[in-house]
Coordinates of C-alpha atoms in Angstrom, one line a residue:
Chain A
M1 CA 0.0 0.0 0.0
T2 CA 1.3 3.4 -0.9
S3 CA 1.8 5.8 2.1
V4 CA 2.2 9.5 2.1
H5 CA 3.3 12.2 4.5
I6 CA 1.0 15.2 4.9
R7 CA 2.3 18.3 6.6
E8 CA -0.4 20.4 8.1
V9 CA 0.4 24.1 7.3
G10 CA -2.8 25.8 8.5
P11 CA -1.3 27.1 11.8
R12 CA 1.2 29.2 9.8
D13 CA 0.0 29.5 6.2
G14 CA -3.7 29.6 7.2
F15 CA -3.6 31.7 10.4
Q16 CA -1.5 34.4 8.8
N17 CA -4.2 35.1 6.2
E18 CA -6.9 35.7 8.7
P19 CA -8.1 39.3 8.7
E20 CA -8.5 39.2 12.5
T21 CA -5.5 37.8 14.6
I22 CA -6.5 34.6 16.3
A23 CA -6.0 34.6 20.1
T24 CA -2.9 32.7 21.2
A25 CA -5.0 30.3 23.4
D26 CA -7.2 29.4 20.4
K27 CA -4.2 28.7 18.2
I28 CA -2.8 26.4 20.8
R29 CA -6.1 24.6 21.2
L30 CA -6.4 24.1 17.4
I31 CA -2.8 22.9 17.1
N32 CA -3.3 20.5 20.0
A33 CA -6.4 19.1 18.1
L34 CA -4.2 18.6 15.0
G35 CA -1.7 16.7 17.2
R36 CA -4.5 14.4 18.2
A37 CA -5.3 13.7 14.6
G38 CA -2.0 12.0 14.1
F39 CA 0.1 14.6 12.1
T40 CA 3.8 14.0 12.3
R41 CA 4.6 17.3 10.6
I42 CA 3.0 20.7 11.5
E43 CA 4.1 24.1 10.3
V44 CA 3.5 26.0 13.6
A45 CA 5.0 29.5 13.3
S46 CA 7.1 31.9 11.3
F47 CA 9.8 34.3 12.4
V48 CA 8.7 37.3 10.3
R49 CA 8.5 40.9 11.4
P50 CA 5.5 41.4 13.7
D51 CA 4.7 44.7 12.0
V52 CA 4.5 42.9 8.6
I53 CA 2.5 39.9 9.8
P54 CA 1.0 40.7 13.2
Q55 CA -1.2 37.6 12.9
L56 CA 1.9 35.5 13.7
S57 CA 3.7 37.7 16.2
D58 CA 3.0 35.2 19.1
G59 CA 4.9 32.4 17.4
V60 CA 7.2 31.7 20.4
E61 CA 4.3 31.6 22.8
V62 CA 2.5 29.2 20.5
L63 CA 5.5 27.0 20.2
R64 CA 5.9 27.0 24.0
G65 CA 2.2 26.5 24.7
I66 CA 1.3 23.6 22.4
E67 CA 1.0 20.1 23.8
V68 CA 1.5 17.7 20.9
P69 CA 3.2 14.3 20.9
D70 CA 7.0 14.1 20.5
S71 CA 6.4 12.4 17.2
V72 CA 5.3 15.8 15.7
D73 CA 8.0 17.6 13.8
R74 CA 7.3 21.3 14.3
M75 CA 8.3 23.5 11.4
V76 CA 9.0 27.2 11.5
L77 CA 9.2 29.5 8.4
V78 CA 12.1 31.9 8.3
P79 CA 12.4 34.8 5.8
N80 CA 15.9 36.1 6.4
S81 CA 19.0 36.1 8.6
K82 CA 17.4 38.2 11.3
G83 CA 14.4 35.8 11.4
L84 CA 16.9 32.9 11.7
D85 CA 18.7 34.6 14.6
N86 CA 15.3 34.9 16.4
A87 CA 14.4 31.3 15.6
L88 CA 17.7 29.9 16.7
A89 CA 17.4 31.7 20.0
V90 CA 14.6 29.2 20.8
R91 CA 16.1 26.4 18.8
E92 CA 14.7 23.7 21.2
L93 CA 11.1 24.4 20.3
F94 CA 11.1 23.0 16.7
A95 CA 12.7 20.4 14.4
E96 CA 12.4 21.9 10.9
V97 CA 13.2 25.2 9.3
A98 CA 11.7 26.3 6.0
L99 CA 13.4 28.9 3.8
F100 CA 11.7 30.2 0.7
V101 CA 12.1 31.9 -2.6
S102 CA 9.8 32.6 -5.5
A103 CA 10.7 31.1 -8.8
S104 CA 9.7 34.2 -10.6
Q105 CA 11.7 37.5 -10.2
T106 CA 8.7 39.7 -10.1
H107 CA 6.9 37.7 -7.4
N108 CA 10.1 37.5 -5.3
R109 CA 10.6 41.2 -5.5
R110 CA 7.0 42.0 -4.7
N111 CA 7.0 39.5 -1.8
I112 CA 10.3 40.2 -0.1
N113 CA 11.8 43.0 -2.2
R114 CA 14.9 41.1 -3.3
T115 CA 16.0 39.4 -6.5
V116 CA 16.0 35.7 -6.7
E117 CA 19.8 35.7 -6.8
E118 CA 20.1 37.8 -3.6
T119 CA 17.7 35.5 -1.9
M120 CA 19.6 32.4 -3.0
A121 CA 22.9 33.9 -1.8
D122 CA 21.3 34.3 1.7
V123 CA 19.9 30.8 1.5
K124 CA 23.4 29.4 1.2
V125 CA 24.5 31.2 4.4
M126 CA 21.4 30.4 6.4
G127 CA 21.3 26.8 5.2
K128 CA 24.8 26.2 6.7
R129 CA 23.6 27.6 10.1
I130 CA 20.4 25.4 10.1
V131 CA 22.4 22.3 9.2
A132 CA 25.1 23.1 11.8
D133 CA 22.4 23.4 14.4
D134 CA 21.2 19.9 13.6
L135 CA 17.8 21.1 12.3
R136 CA 16.1 19.8 9.2
F137 CA 16.3 22.3 6.4
C138 CA 13.3 22.4 4.1
A139 CA 13.0 24.5 1.0
V140 CA 9.9 26.2 -0.4
I141 CA 9.8 27.4 -3.9
A142 CA 6.8 29.7 -4.5
T143 CA 5.2 30.2 -7.9
S144 CA 6.7 26.9 -9.1
F145 CA 3.8 26.3 -11.5
G146 CA 3.2 29.9 -12.6
C147 CA 3.3 33.5 -11.5
P148 CA 0.5 35.9 -11.9
Y149 CA 2.9 38.5 -13.3
E150 CA 5.1 36.4 -15.5
G151 CA 3.0 33.4 -16.5
R152 CA 4.4 29.9 -16.5
V153 CA 7.9 29.8 -15.0
P154 CA 10.1 27.4 -17.0
M155 CA 10.4 24.0 -15.3
D156 CA 14.1 24.0 -15.8
R157 CA 14.5 27.3 -13.9
V158 CA 12.4 25.9 -10.9
L159 CA 14.3 22.7 -10.7
G160 CA 17.6 24.5 -11.0
L161 CA 16.6 26.5 -7.9
A162 CA 15.6 23.2 -6.2
E163 CA 19.1 21.9 -6.9
E164 CA 20.7 25.0 -5.4
F165 CA 18.6 24.4 -2.3
A166 CA 19.7 20.8 -2.1
E167 CA 23.4 21.8 -2.5
A168 CA 22.9 24.3 0.3
G169 CA 21.7 21.4 2.6
A170 CA 18.0 21.2 2.1
T171 CA 16.7 17.6 2.5
E172 CA 13.1 18.5 1.4
I173 CA 12.1 20.7 -1.4
G174 CA 8.5 21.9 -1.5
F175 CA 7.0 23.3 -4.7
G176 CA 4.2 25.8 -4.1
D177 CA 1.4 26.6 -6.5
T178 CA 1.0 30.1 -4.9
T179 CA -1.8 31.4 -7.0
G180 CA -3.3 28.1 -8.2
M181 CA -2.0 28.0 -11.7
C182 CA -1.1 24.3 -11.9
N183 CA -3.2 21.7 -13.7
P184 CA -3.0 17.9 -13.4
A185 CA -1.3 17.4 -16.8
Y186 CA 1.5 19.8 -15.8
A187 CA 1.7 18.4 -12.2
S188 CA 2.2 15.0 -13.7
K189 CA 5.0 16.2 -16.0
F190 CA 6.6 18.4 -13.3
F191 CA 6.7 15.8 -10.5
T192 CA 8.0 13.1 -12.8
A193 CA 10.9 15.4 -13.7
A194 CA 11.4 16.7 -10.1
I195 CA 11.7 13.3 -8.6
E196 CA 14.1 12.2 -11.3
R197 CA 16.3 15.2 -11.0
L198 CA 16.3 15.6 -7.1
R199 CA 17.3 12.1 -6.1
G200 CA 18.2 12.1 -2.5
A201 CA 15.9 14.9 -1.5
E202 CA 12.2 14.6 -0.5
V203 CA 10.0 16.3 -3.1
T204 CA 6.9 17.9 -1.6
A205 CA 3.8 19.2 -3.4
H206 CA 2.0 22.2 -2.0
F207 CA -1.1 22.9 -4.1
H208 CA -3.7 25.6 -3.8
N209 CA -7.4 25.1 -4.6
T210 CA -7.8 28.5 -6.2
R211 CA -9.8 27.2 -9.1
G212 CA -10.9 23.9 -7.6
Q213 CA -8.2 21.8 -9.2
G214 CA -6.1 21.2 -6.1
L215 CA -7.0 17.6 -5.4
A216 CA -6.8 16.7 -9.1
N217 CA -3.2 18.1 -9.0
A218 CA -2.5 16.1 -5.9
Y219 CA -3.7 12.9 -7.6
A220 CA -1.6 13.6 -10.6
A221 CA 1.5 14.3 -8.4
L222 CA 0.8 11.0 -6.5
Q223 CA 0.7 9.1 -9.7
A224 CA 4.0 10.7 -10.7
G225 CA 5.5 9.3 -7.5
C226 CA 5.2 12.2 -5.1
T227 CA 4.5 11.0 -1.6
S228 CA 4.9 14.2 0.4
F229 CA 2.1 16.9 0.5
E230 CA 1.2 20.0 2.3
S231 CA -2.3 21.2 3.0
S232 CA -4.4 23.2 5.4
F233 CA -7.2 22.1 7.6
G234 CA -10.5 23.8 6.8
E235 CA -9.0 25.0 3.5
L236 CA -7.6 27.9 5.6
G237 CA -5.4 30.3 3.9
G238 CA -5.8 32.6 1.0
C239 CA -3.9 34.7 -1.5
P240 CA -4.2 38.3 -2.4
V241 CA -4.0 37.4 -6.1
P242 CA -6.7 36.9 -7.4
A243 CA -8.5 38.9 -4.7
G244 CA -10.7 37.0 -2.4
S245 CA -9.7 33.6 -3.6
T246 CA -9.0 30.6 -1.4
G247 CA -5.5 29.2 -0.9
N248 CA -4.3 25.8 0.2
I249 CA -6.1 22.6 -0.5
A250 CA -8.2 21.3 2.5
T251 CA -6.4 18.7 4.5
E252 CA -9.6 16.8 5.2
D253 CA -10.5 16.6 1.5
L254 CA -7.0 15.4 0.7
V255 CA -7.0 12.8 3.4
G256 CA -10.4 11.6 2.4
M257 CA -9.3 11.2 -1.2
F258 CA -6.2 9.3 -0.2
H259 CA -8.0 7.0 2.3
E260 CA -10.7 6.2 -0.3
M261 CA -8.0 5.3 -2.7
G262 CA -6.3 3.0 -0.2
V263 CA -3.4 5.4 0.4
D264 CA -2.2 5.4 4.0
T265 CA -1.7 8.8 5.6
G266 CA -1.4 7.7 9.2
L267 CA -4.1 10.2 10.1
D268 CA -7.5 10.0 11.8
L269 CA -9.9 11.7 9.3
D270 CA -12.6 12.2 11.8
A271 CA -10.2 14.0 14.1
V272 CA -8.9 16.2 11.2
I273 CA -12.5 17.1 10.5
D274 CA -13.1 17.8 14.2
A275 CA -10.1 20.2 14.1
A276 CA -11.4 21.9 11.0
R277 CA -14.9 22.3 12.6
M278 CA -13.2 23.8 15.7
A279 CA -11.4 26.3 13.4
Q280 CA -14.8 27.2 11.9
T281 CA -16.2 27.9 15.3
V282 CA -13.1 29.9 16.4
L283 CA -13.2 32.0 13.2
G284 CA -17.0 32.4 13.2
R285 CA -17.4 31.9 9.5
K286 CA -18.2 29.1 7.1
L287 CA -15.0 27.6 5.8
T288 CA -14.7 26.3 2.2
S289 CA -13.6 22.7 2.6
H290 CA -16.1 20.2 1.4
S291 CA -15.6 17.4 3.9
I292 CA -16.2 19.8 6.8
V293 CA -19.9 19.7 5.6
A294 CA -20.2 16.2 4.2
G295 CA -17.9 14.3 6.6
P296 CA -16.1 11.1 5.5
V297 CA -17.7 8.6 3.2
R298 CA -20.0 6.5 5.3
W299 CA -23.0 4.3 4.7
Y300 CA -25.6 2.5 6.6
P301 CA -26.0 -1.3 6.3
S302 CA -29.2 -2.0 4.6
P303 CA -31.6 -5.0 4.6
S304 CA -31.3 -5.4 0.9
E305 CA -29.1 -8.3 0.0
E306 CA -29.7 -8.1 -3.7
N307 CA -26.5 -6.1 -4.3
Q308 CA -24.3 -8.6 -2.5
Chain B
M1 CA -5.7 17.7 -29.1
T2 CA -8.3 15.9 -27.0
S3 CA -11.8 17.4 -27.0
V4 CA -14.6 16.7 -24.7
H5 CA -18.4 17.3 -24.5
I6 CA -19.8 19.0 -21.4
R7 CA -23.5 18.9 -20.8
E8 CA -24.6 21.7 -18.5
V9 CA -27.1 20.3 -16.0
G10 CA -27.6 23.2 -13.7
P11 CA -31.0 24.3 -15.1
R12 CA -32.5 20.9 -14.1
D13 CA -30.2 19.3 -11.6
G14 CA -29.2 22.6 -10.0
F15 CA -32.5 24.5 -10.0
Q16 CA -34.5 21.6 -8.6
N17 CA -32.4 21.7 -5.4
E18 CA -33.0 25.3 -4.6
P19 CA -35.1 25.8 -1.5
E20 CA -36.9 28.8 -3.2
T21 CA -38.3 28.2 -6.7
I22 CA -36.5 30.4 -9.2
A23 CA -38.8 32.7 -11.3
T24 CA -39.4 31.4 -14.8
A25 CA -38.1 34.6 -16.4
D26 CA -34.8 34.2 -14.4
K27 CA -34.4 30.6 -15.4
I28 CA -34.8 31.7 -19.1
R29 CA -32.3 34.5 -18.6
L30 CA -29.8 32.1 -17.1
I31 CA -30.2 29.4 -19.8
N32 CA -29.9 32.0 -22.5
A33 CA -26.6 33.1 -20.8
L34 CA -25.4 29.4 -21.0
G35 CA -26.4 29.3 -24.6
R36 CA -24.0 32.3 -25.2
A37 CA -21.2 30.4 -23.5
G38 CA -21.2 27.8 -26.3
F39 CA -22.8 24.7 -24.7
T40 CA -24.2 22.2 -27.3
R41 CA -25.9 20.2 -24.6
I42 CA -28.1 21.6 -21.8
E43 CA -30.4 19.7 -19.5
V44 CA -33.3 22.2 -19.4
A45 CA -36.3 20.6 -17.7
S46 CA -37.9 17.5 -16.2
F47 CA -41.3 16.0 -16.5
V48 CA -41.9 15.1 -12.9
R49 CA -45.0 15.7 -10.8
P50 CA -45.2 19.3 -9.8
D51 CA -46.3 18.4 -6.3
V52 CA -43.1 16.4 -5.9
I53 CA -40.7 18.9 -7.4
P54 CA -42.5 22.3 -7.6
Q55 CA -39.1 24.0 -8.5
L56 CA -39.4 22.5 -12.0
S57 CA -43.2 22.8 -12.6
D58 CA -42.7 25.5 -15.3
G59 CA -40.6 23.2 -17.5
V60 CA -42.7 23.7 -20.7
E61 CA -42.7 27.5 -20.2
V62 CA -39.0 27.4 -19.8
L63 CA -38.5 25.2 -22.9
R64 CA -40.7 27.6 -24.9
G65 CA -39.1 30.7 -23.6
I66 CA -35.4 30.1 -24.0
E67 CA -33.6 31.6 -26.9
V68 CA -30.5 29.5 -27.5
P69 CA -28.7 28.6 -30.8
D70 CA -30.1 25.6 -32.8
S71 CA -26.8 23.9 -32.1
V72 CA -27.9 23.4 -28.5
D73 CA -29.4 19.9 -27.8
R74 CA -32.0 20.4 -25.1
M75 CA -32.4 17.5 -22.7
V76 CA -35.4 16.6 -20.5
L77 CA -35.5 14.2 -17.7
V78 CA -38.4 11.8 -17.5
P79 CA -39.2 9.6 -14.4
N80 CA -42.0 7.4 -15.8
S81 CA -44.5 6.7 -18.5
K82 CA -46.8 9.5 -17.4
G83 CA -43.9 11.9 -17.5
L84 CA -43.0 10.6 -21.0
D85 CA -46.6 11.2 -22.1
N86 CA -46.4 14.8 -21.0
A87 CA -43.0 15.3 -22.6
L88 CA -44.0 13.8 -26.0
A89 CA -47.0 16.2 -26.1
V90 CA -44.4 18.9 -26.6
R91 CA -41.9 16.8 -28.5
E92 CA -40.7 19.6 -30.7
L93 CA -39.2 21.5 -27.8
F94 CA -36.2 19.2 -27.1
A95 CA -33.8 16.7 -28.7
E96 CA -32.8 14.3 -25.9
V97 CA -34.7 12.4 -23.2
A98 CA -33.0 11.0 -20.1
L99 CA -34.3 8.0 -18.2
F100 CA -32.8 7.0 -14.9
V101 CA -32.4 4.2 -12.4
S102 CA -30.3 3.8 -9.3
A103 CA -27.8 1.0 -9.3
S104 CA -28.6 0.1 -5.7
Q105 CA -32.0 -1.3 -4.7
T106 CA -32.3 0.8 -1.6
H107 CA -31.6 4.1 -3.3
N108 CA -34.0 3.3 -6.1
R109 CA -36.8 2.4 -3.7
R110 CA -36.2 5.5 -1.6
N111 CA -36.0 7.7 -4.7
I112 CA -38.9 6.4 -6.9
N113 CA -40.5 3.7 -4.7
R114 CA -39.8 0.9 -7.2
T115 CA -37.3 -2.0 -7.5
V116 CA -34.5 -1.7 -10.0
E117 CA -36.2 -4.5 -12.0
E118 CA -39.5 -2.7 -12.2
T119 CA -37.8 0.4 -13.3
M120 CA -35.8 -1.4 -16.0
A121 CA -38.9 -3.1 -17.3
D122 CA -40.5 0.4 -17.7
V123 CA -37.3 1.7 -19.3
K124 CA -37.6 -0.9 -22.1
V125 CA -41.1 0.2 -22.9
M126 CA -40.3 3.9 -22.7
G127 CA -37.0 3.6 -24.6
K128 CA -39.0 2.2 -27.6
R129 CA -41.3 5.2 -27.6
I130 CA -38.3 7.7 -27.4
V131 CA -36.4 6.0 -30.2
A132 CA -39.6 5.7 -32.4
D133 CA -40.1 9.5 -31.9
D134 CA -36.7 10.1 -33.3
L135 CA -35.4 11.5 -30.0
R136 CA -32.0 10.7 -28.5
F137 CA -32.3 8.4 -25.6
C138 CA -29.8 9.0 -22.8
A139 CA -29.5 6.8 -19.7
V140 CA -28.6 7.9 -16.2
I141 CA -27.5 5.4 -13.6
A142 CA -27.5 7.0 -10.1
T143 CA -25.3 5.7 -7.3
S144 CA -22.9 4.1 -9.8
F145 CA -19.9 4.6 -7.5
G146 CA -21.6 3.9 -4.2
C147 CA -24.8 4.2 -2.3
P148 CA -25.1 5.8 1.1
Y149 CA -27.3 2.8 2.2
E150 CA -25.5 -0.1 0.6
G151 CA -21.9 1.0 0.1
R152 CA -20.0 0.3 -3.1
V153 CA -22.3 -1.1 -5.7
P154 CA -20.4 -3.9 -7.7
M155 CA -19.1 -2.6 -10.9
D156 CA -20.4 -5.6 -12.8
R157 CA -23.9 -4.8 -11.6
V158 CA -23.7 -1.2 -12.8
L159 CA -22.3 -2.1 -16.2
G160 CA -24.9 -4.8 -16.5
L161 CA -27.6 -2.1 -16.1
A162 CA -25.8 0.1 -18.6
E163 CA -25.9 -2.8 -21.1
E164 CA -29.6 -3.2 -20.5
F165 CA -30.1 0.5 -21.3
A166 CA -28.0 0.2 -24.5
E167 CA -30.1 -2.8 -25.6
A168 CA -33.2 -0.7 -24.9
G169 CA -31.9 1.9 -27.4
A170 CA -29.9 4.4 -25.2
T171 CA -27.0 5.8 -27.2
E172 CA -25.5 7.6 -24.2
I173 CA -25.0 6.1 -20.7
G174 CA -24.3 8.5 -17.8
F175 CA -22.8 7.3 -14.6
G176 CA -23.8 9.4 -11.6
D177 CA -21.8 9.8 -8.4
T178 CA -25.0 10.7 -6.5
T179 CA -23.6 11.2 -3.0
G180 CA -19.9 11.8 -3.9
M181 CA -18.5 8.4 -3.1
C182 CA -16.1 8.0 -6.1
N183 CA -12.4 8.5 -5.9
P184 CA -9.9 8.9 -8.7
A185 CA -8.4 5.4 -8.5
Y186 CA -11.9 3.9 -8.8
A187 CA -12.9 6.3 -11.5
S188 CA -9.9 5.2 -13.5
K189 CA -10.8 1.5 -13.1
F190 CA -14.5 2.1 -13.7
F191 CA -14.3 4.2 -16.9
T192 CA -11.6 1.9 -18.4
A193 CA -14.0 -1.0 -18.0
A194 CA -17.1 0.9 -19.0
I195 CA -15.6 2.2 -22.3
E196 CA -14.4 -1.3 -23.1
R197 CA -17.7 -2.9 -22.3
L198 CA -20.1 -0.4 -23.8
R199 CA -18.6 0.0 -27.3
G200 CA -20.9 1.9 -29.5
A201 CA -22.5 3.9 -26.7
E202 CA -21.3 7.3 -25.4
V203 CA -20.1 6.9 -21.9
T204 CA -20.7 10.0 -19.7
A205 CA -19.2 10.9 -16.3
H206 CA -21.4 12.8 -13.8
F207 CA -19.4 13.5 -10.7
H208 CA -20.3 15.3 -7.6
N209 CA -17.9 17.4 -5.5
T210 CA -19.4 16.3 -2.2
R211 CA -16.0 15.8 -0.6
G212 CA -13.9 18.0 -3.0
Q213 CA -12.7 15.2 -5.2
G214 CA -14.9 15.9 -8.2
L215 CA -12.3 17.3 -10.5
A216 CA -9.8 14.6 -9.5
N217 CA -12.3 12.1 -10.5
A218 CA -12.9 13.9 -13.8
Y219 CA -9.2 14.0 -14.5
A220 CA -9.0 10.2 -13.8
A221 CA -12.0 9.5 -16.1
L222 CA -10.4 11.6 -18.9
Q223 CA -7.2 9.7 -18.6
A224 CA -9.2 6.5 -18.9
G225 CA -10.7 7.7 -22.2
C226 CA -13.9 9.3 -21.1
T227 CA -14.7 12.4 -23.2
S228 CA -18.2 13.2 -22.1
F229 CA -19.0 15.0 -18.8
E230 CA -21.9 16.6 -17.0
S231 CA -21.5 19.5 -14.6
S232 CA -23.4 22.4 -13.2
F233 CA -22.6 26.1 -13.4
G234 CA -21.9 27.7 -10.0
E235 CA -21.6 24.2 -8.5
L236 CA -25.4 24.4 -8.2
G237 CA -27.2 21.4 -7.0
G238 CA -27.1 19.5 -3.8
C239 CA -28.0 16.2 -2.2
P240 CA -30.0 15.4 0.9
V241 CA -27.3 12.8 1.9
P242 CA -25.1 13.9 3.6
A243 CA -27.3 16.8 4.7
G244 CA -26.2 20.2 3.5
S245 CA -23.5 19.0 1.1
T246 CA -22.9 20.3 -2.3
G247 CA -23.8 18.2 -5.4
N248 CA -22.5 18.5 -8.9
I249 CA -19.0 19.6 -9.9
A250 CA -18.8 23.3 -11.0
T251 CA -18.8 23.6 -14.8
E252 CA -16.5 26.6 -14.7
D253 CA -13.9 24.8 -12.5
L254 CA -14.1 21.7 -14.9
V255 CA -13.8 23.9 -18.0
G256 CA -10.9 25.8 -16.5
M257 CA -9.0 22.6 -15.7
F258 CA -9.6 21.2 -19.2
H259 CA -8.5 24.4 -20.9
E260 CA -5.4 24.7 -18.8
M261 CA -4.5 21.1 -19.8
G262 CA -5.0 21.9 -23.5
V263 CA -8.3 19.9 -23.7
D264 CA -10.8 21.5 -26.0
T265 CA -14.4 22.0 -24.7
G266 CA -15.7 24.4 -27.3
L267 CA -16.8 26.7 -24.5
D268 CA -16.0 30.3 -23.6
L269 CA -14.9 30.1 -20.0
D270 CA -15.4 33.8 -19.3
A271 CA -19.0 33.4 -20.5
V272 CA -19.5 30.4 -18.3
I273 CA -18.3 32.3 -15.3
D274 CA -20.6 35.2 -16.3
A275 CA -23.5 32.9 -16.2
A276 CA -22.5 31.4 -12.8
R277 CA -22.1 34.9 -11.4
M278 CA -25.6 35.8 -12.8
A279 CA -26.9 32.7 -10.9
Q280 CA -25.3 33.9 -7.8
T281 CA -27.0 37.3 -8.1
V282 CA -30.4 35.7 -8.9
L283 CA -30.1 33.3 -5.9
G284 CA -28.8 36.0 -3.6
R285 CA -26.2 33.7 -1.9
K286 CA -22.5 32.9 -2.4
L287 CA -22.1 29.8 -4.5
T288 CA -19.4 27.3 -3.8
S289 CA -17.5 27.1 -7.2
H290 CA -13.9 28.3 -6.9
S291 CA -13.5 29.9 -10.3
I292 CA -16.5 32.1 -9.7
V293 CA -14.2 34.0 -7.2
A294 CA -10.8 33.5 -8.8
G295 CA -11.7 33.8 -12.5
P296 CA -9.7 32.0 -15.2
V297 CA -5.9 31.7 -14.9
R298 CA -4.5 35.1 -16.1
W299 CA -1.3 36.9 -15.8
Y300 CA -0.1 40.4 -16.4
P301 CA 3.0 40.8 -18.7
S302 CA 5.8 42.0 -16.5
P303 CA 8.9 44.1 -17.4
S304 CA 11.2 41.3 -16.1
E305 CA 12.8 39.4 -18.9
E306 CA 15.0 37.3 -16.6
N307 CA 12.5 34.3 -16.7
Q308 CA 12.3 34.2 -20.5

């Protein structure tokens, strides 16, 4: 039976997109609920400037407050050397550090006001520190499947950046569909090439459901051999481009699809849905995941034996 | 380039699930908008008892009122011989008649209070009349991928019913995922077998997005050789089981996926989205399709030439 890893990214990627900052105690409650669902990887916090992303300014408190099993690898996202300094000051609170770049120049400039080359030069320096500190170094390449300003980013360029990350010490490379521009045919081609070219590194798919194709892309990536995914409970997260659109694929929809297909995730789907419903209550609005309404596939034994 | 047919089923399958009956004039406006989007197949009405489904009691008025190109094949759904009598009385208003059965006994009984065998006996009689009247006879098999009361319905049973329909004169067999229990692995296996076994008939996939997997199933069916699909603009439609869940896949999300993959639908995606947004305005609530918010994939030429 195929088995996959799913990293839950809602507590970082989802919470940071909420218009109202979620109370620290609520964040902790929600992450604890995710821990009960069996996740072994959760992106918990980021070390970004609190004036830029106030929604995540309580990252250290959250990391200190959560009570999740030791089997959960906690990931933090770090944007630059200053963020890494702050993260390493509390190094005992997490196991994985994610560094990121956008594959397209325009998106990278608009996101972090630097060229791709400047970012990658920093990555090399930061990567050494992460590895030296015995932490797992994970890379994230945004706009891997297309940029709203530049269109499709050449696959060779994206995979070249992935190789640079691997050389800098990253053992996992995540490819992000930042504004939902991937399609299943391209996902199939891309992950076949990525897995071939990045032997030795873990290749992770991070799809968005911007136009409803997120699970189709995940299925295509799985077929191409990808066994590592990122998703967000409740379909939390969004993206400013296009305005108002949803972001990440919903963890509970992804887990449901995998389980129905006989793919092992190690997760308790009912508990994932419980956590997503709890998020819905905390946020006070209807979330866009489908399984949060429908629940897992279930049926009721019937007296009819004619179909047996 | 692969090309597919998409039948828009919102005006029947979607409108009948609205709690408030839509005004006839609004239905006509919406169907006319669909006609402008380039559909060649639209399910427009059903000849069911108005006391059972009052939402569709104005079917004949709608059929008479719409102004769509002659290239649009209008379909009507007929539940029984009485319905067929009523339909054939206005035979000049449509081109295709759909007859249906549920693959599972329990669902068929709960839906139309008859056994599968009783329904199929009627189908044979009705099919003759449809064919004799020079109309296209399309079959719909509900709960093809699972029944909420009986679980997975054996594939052999479903395909056996499909063969009975084909023998009765149906030239198109649609397989409905009534409560969203299909997954991409099963869709792949099912449509491979169905296309093999039903040579000569058109095999149509009708997926629901109950748990978010609808487009993944459509992609898997396409890969298996299926080129005929049904979907509903705005993701209109629902299902009483599980309570509150969405029904059909959204036409605009399906069309967007196909176009991005280079699959020709003959449709104008912007015009489909316009029609879905018009439905949102008419219904006065936020619909659940993703492309209705995000729009089609677009980008803005940027001054950066570094990615070229």
